[in-house]
Tab-separated table of C-alpha atoms in Angstrom:
chain	number	residue	atom	x	y	z
Y	1	MET	CA	30.893	35.436	16.094
Y	2	ARG	CA	28.608	36.516	13.270
Y	3	HIS	CA	25.563	34.870	14.917
Y	4	ALA	CA	26.215	36.770	18.146
Y	5	ASP	CA	26.289	40.045	16.205
Y	6	GLU	CA	22.991	39.181	14.501
Y	7	ALA	CA	21.398	38.296	17.847
Y	8	THR	CA	22.347	41.645	19.380
Y	9	ALA	CA	20.851	43.423	16.349
Y	10	ILE	CA	17.390	42.015	17.122
Y	11	PRO	CA	15.360	44.557	19.109
Y	12	ASN	CA	14.140	43.582	22.568
Y	13	ASP	CA	10.552	44.103	21.476
Y	14	TRP	CA	10.833	41.857	18.386
Y	15	HIS	CA	7.757	39.885	19.482
Y	16	ARG	CA	5.680	43.092	19.442
Y	17	VAL	CA	6.970	43.936	15.952
Y	18	LEU	CA	6.136	40.405	14.784
Y	19	PHE	CA	2.640	40.622	16.328
Y	20	GLU	CA	1.926	44.021	14.762
Y	21	SER	CA	3.261	43.203	11.284
Y	22	SER	CA	1.989	39.637	10.873
Y	23	PRO	CA	0.005	39.003	7.684
Y	24	ASN	CA	-2.078	36.551	9.741
Y	25	ALA	CA	-4.712	37.676	12.205
Y	26	ILE	CA	-3.704	37.105	15.827
Y	27	LEU	CA	-5.823	37.240	18.966
Y	28	VAL	CA	-4.432	36.668	22.440
Y	29	THR	CA	-7.002	35.267	24.854
Y	30	ASN	CA	-7.385	33.968	28.367
Y	31	PRO	CA	-7.804	30.213	27.769
Y	32	GLN	CA	-9.978	29.758	30.874
Y	33	THR	CA	-12.503	32.521	30.089
Y	34	ASN	CA	-11.900	32.853	26.315
Y	35	ILE	CA	-11.847	36.636	26.723
Y	36	ILE	CA	-9.823	38.499	24.089
Y	37	ILE	CA	-6.872	40.326	25.650
Y	38	SER	CA	-5.141	41.651	22.535
Y	39	ALA	CA	-5.646	41.803	18.770
Y	40	ASN	CA	-3.176	42.604	16.025
Y	41	PRO	CA	-3.980	44.977	13.112
Y	42	GLU	CA	-4.786	42.112	10.706
Y	43	ALA	CA	-7.333	40.667	13.159
Y	44	CYS	CA	-8.916	44.111	13.460
Y	45	ARG	CA	-9.047	44.484	9.676
Y	46	LEU	CA	-10.557	41.028	9.048
Y	47	LEU	CA	-13.099	41.303	11.860
Y	48	ALA	CA	-13.916	45.014	11.272
Y	49	PHE	CA	-13.416	45.869	14.952
Y	50	THR	CA	-10.917	48.189	16.588
Y	51	ALA	CA	-8.442	46.596	18.983
Y	52	ALA	CA	-10.108	48.481	21.843
Y	53	ASP	CA	-13.516	47.068	20.858
Y	54	LEU	CA	-12.188	43.494	20.597
Y	55	CYS	CA	-10.430	43.508	23.976
Y	56	GLY	CA	-12.793	42.262	26.652
Y	57	LEU	CA	-15.100	40.416	24.253
Y	58	GLY	CA	-15.540	36.660	24.402
Y	59	ILE	CA	-13.994	34.727	21.526
Y	60	GLU	CA	-17.504	33.517	20.612
Y	61	THR	CA	-18.263	37.091	19.533
Y	62	VAL	CA	-15.915	36.684	16.565
Y	63	MET	CA	-16.024	32.895	16.089
Y	64	ASP	CA	-19.321	31.246	15.183
Y	65	ALA	CA	-20.178	29.312	18.351
Y	66	THR	CA	-23.056	27.551	16.541
Y	67	ASP	CA	-20.475	25.745	14.391
Y	68	PRO	CA	-19.842	22.410	16.196
Y	69	ARG	CA	-16.185	22.596	15.175
Y	70	PHE	CA	-15.800	25.639	17.450
Y	71	MET	CA	-16.550	23.754	20.685
Y	72	ASP	CA	-14.564	20.752	19.421
Y	73	GLY	CA	-11.592	23.076	18.857
Y	74	LEU	CA	-11.866	24.595	22.336
Y	75	ASP	CA	-12.098	21.102	23.849
Y	76	GLN	CA	-9.076	19.893	21.867
Y	77	ARG	CA	-7.049	22.939	22.922
Y	78	ALA	CA	-8.040	22.411	26.578
Y	79	ARG	CA	-6.925	18.748	26.400
Y	80	SER	CA	-3.756	19.009	24.334
Y	81	GLY	CA	-2.781	22.677	24.500
Y	82	ALA	CA	-3.266	23.192	20.753
Y	83	PHE	CA	-5.851	23.124	17.973
Y	84	ARG	CA	-5.682	23.440	14.198
Y	85	GLY	CA	-8.596	23.394	11.780
Y	86	GLU	CA	-11.151	25.373	9.851
Y	87	LEU	CA	-13.781	27.463	11.626
Y	88	THR	CA	-16.187	30.278	10.828
Y	89	CYS	CA	-15.472	33.862	11.910
Y	90	LYS	CA	-17.976	36.700	12.301
Y	91	ARG	CA	-17.247	40.317	11.414
Y	92	ALA	CA	-18.586	43.206	13.466
Y	93	ASP	CA	-21.534	43.469	11.030
Y	94	GLY	CA	-22.389	39.762	11.542
Y	95	VAL	CA	-21.106	38.580	8.142
Y	96	CYS	CA	-19.506	35.138	8.480
Y	97	PHE	CA	-16.446	33.891	6.597
Y	98	PRO	CA	-14.306	30.726	6.694
Y	99	VAL	CA	-10.895	30.767	8.355
Y	100	ASP	CA	-7.951	28.438	8.798
Y	101	VAL	CA	-7.137	28.559	12.535
Y	102	SER	CA	-4.349	27.393	14.770
Y	103	SER	CA	-4.382	28.044	18.479
Y	104	SER	CA	-2.055	27.136	21.297
Y	105	VAL	CA	-1.738	27.764	24.997
Y	106	PHE	CA	1.496	29.301	26.279
Y	107	THR	CA	2.922	30.911	29.394
Y	108	SER	CA	4.013	34.544	29.045
Y	109	PRO	CA	7.352	35.748	30.437
Y	110	SER	CA	5.401	37.227	33.359
Y	111	GLY	CA	3.914	33.798	34.131
Y	112	HIS	CA	0.383	34.318	32.774
Y	113	VAL	CA	-1.218	31.411	30.917
Y	114	LEU	CA	-2.525	32.727	27.601
Y	115	ALA	CA	-3.720	31.387	24.277
Y	116	GLY	CA	-2.730	32.577	20.836
Y	117	VAL	CA	-5.365	32.299	18.114
Y	118	PHE	CA	-3.868	32.653	14.635
Y	119	PHE	CA	-6.203	32.740	11.644
Y	120	LYS	CA	-6.401	33.525	7.955
Y	121	ASP	CA	-9.429	34.229	5.771
Y	122	ILE	CA	-9.870	31.364	3.294
Y	123	SER	CA	-12.934	32.746	1.468
Y	124	GLU	CA	-11.095	33.036	-1.838
Y	125	ARG	CA	-9.724	29.503	-1.533
Y	126	ARG	CA	-13.236	28.195	-0.855
Y	127	LEU	CA	-14.608	29.984	-3.936
Y	128	LEU	CA	-11.885	28.435	-6.096
Y	129	GLU	CA	-12.517	24.986	-4.588
Y	130	ASN	CA	-16.249	25.323	-5.318
Y	131	LYS	CA	-15.527	26.354	-8.920
Y	132	LEU	CA	-13.180	23.396	-9.311
Y	133	HIS	CA	-15.800	20.973	-7.968
Y	134	SER	CA	-18.435	22.479	-10.274
Y	135	MET	CA	-16.188	22.136	-13.297
Y	136	ALA	CA	-15.327	18.552	-12.331
Y	137	ALA	CA	-19.039	17.727	-12.040
Y	138	ILE	CA	-19.713	19.229	-15.483
Y	139	VAL	CA	-16.885	17.266	-17.081
Y	140	GLU	CA	-17.889	14.025	-15.349
Y	141	SER	CA	-21.558	14.331	-16.336
Y	142	ALA	CA	-20.900	15.396	-19.953
Y	143	THR	CA	-22.057	12.986	-22.639
Y	144	ASP	CA	-19.135	14.033	-24.864
Y	145	ALA	CA	-15.780	12.332	-24.399
Y	146	ILE	CA	-13.422	14.722	-22.609
Y	147	ILE	CA	-9.722	13.941	-22.256
Y	148	GLY	CA	-7.256	16.084	-20.314
Y	149	GLY	CA	-3.626	16.021	-21.245
Y	150	GLU	CA	-0.342	17.807	-21.556
Y	151	VAL	CA	1.101	19.513	-24.643
Y	152	ASP	CA	3.446	16.549	-25.141
Y	153	GLY	CA	0.447	14.212	-25.494
Y	154	VAL	CA	0.499	12.623	-22.039
Y	155	VAL	CA	-3.096	12.007	-20.926
Y	156	HIS	CA	-3.757	12.661	-17.246
Y	157	SER	CA	-7.545	12.495	-16.987
Y	158	TRP	CA	-10.713	11.546	-18.848
Y	159	ASN	CA	-14.413	11.296	-18.132
Y	160	ARG	CA	-16.797	8.307	-18.279
Y	161	SER	CA	-17.869	9.114	-21.826
Y	162	ALA	CA	-14.243	8.897	-22.966
Y	163	GLU	CA	-13.907	5.547	-21.156
Y	164	ALA	CA	-17.010	4.239	-22.949
Y	165	LEU	CA	-15.891	5.549	-26.345
Y	166	TYR	CA	-12.289	4.362	-26.180
Y	167	GLY	CA	-12.776	1.322	-23.976
Y	168	TYR	CA	-10.334	2.269	-21.185
């Protein structure tokens, strides 16, 4: 009985509330024409467009169509109904940034075939990954022996100089 009470407490327009409050950017498109039909507030914020300005634009206006992964993603979605990967978005001012994207085709309650494009800016993650790779390259190329370990003395990593010095 409790589940029935919870179900009746959910508003009829819960999908609109979810769309509007999502921390991820969401675009709804026509999968045949790739025209944007709707954009949530997070998509507008990330892309620096108003919802009114986004609606009617082609998806290639906000996704970098010169990135070969873009066409591959559209092809994959056309074949299988879904795509997930990393692409490059473009803001209204032309500035590009990396995004993690998932997209799927669905049929609306009114019978229209639509596509949802869900994405999240991964610029900060990329910066941290680049820093990590830079630090790893410094450690690996150092002529000093460098050993990484835990407070309890367990060694978890070492560079080539440490291998040469200690013979492991």
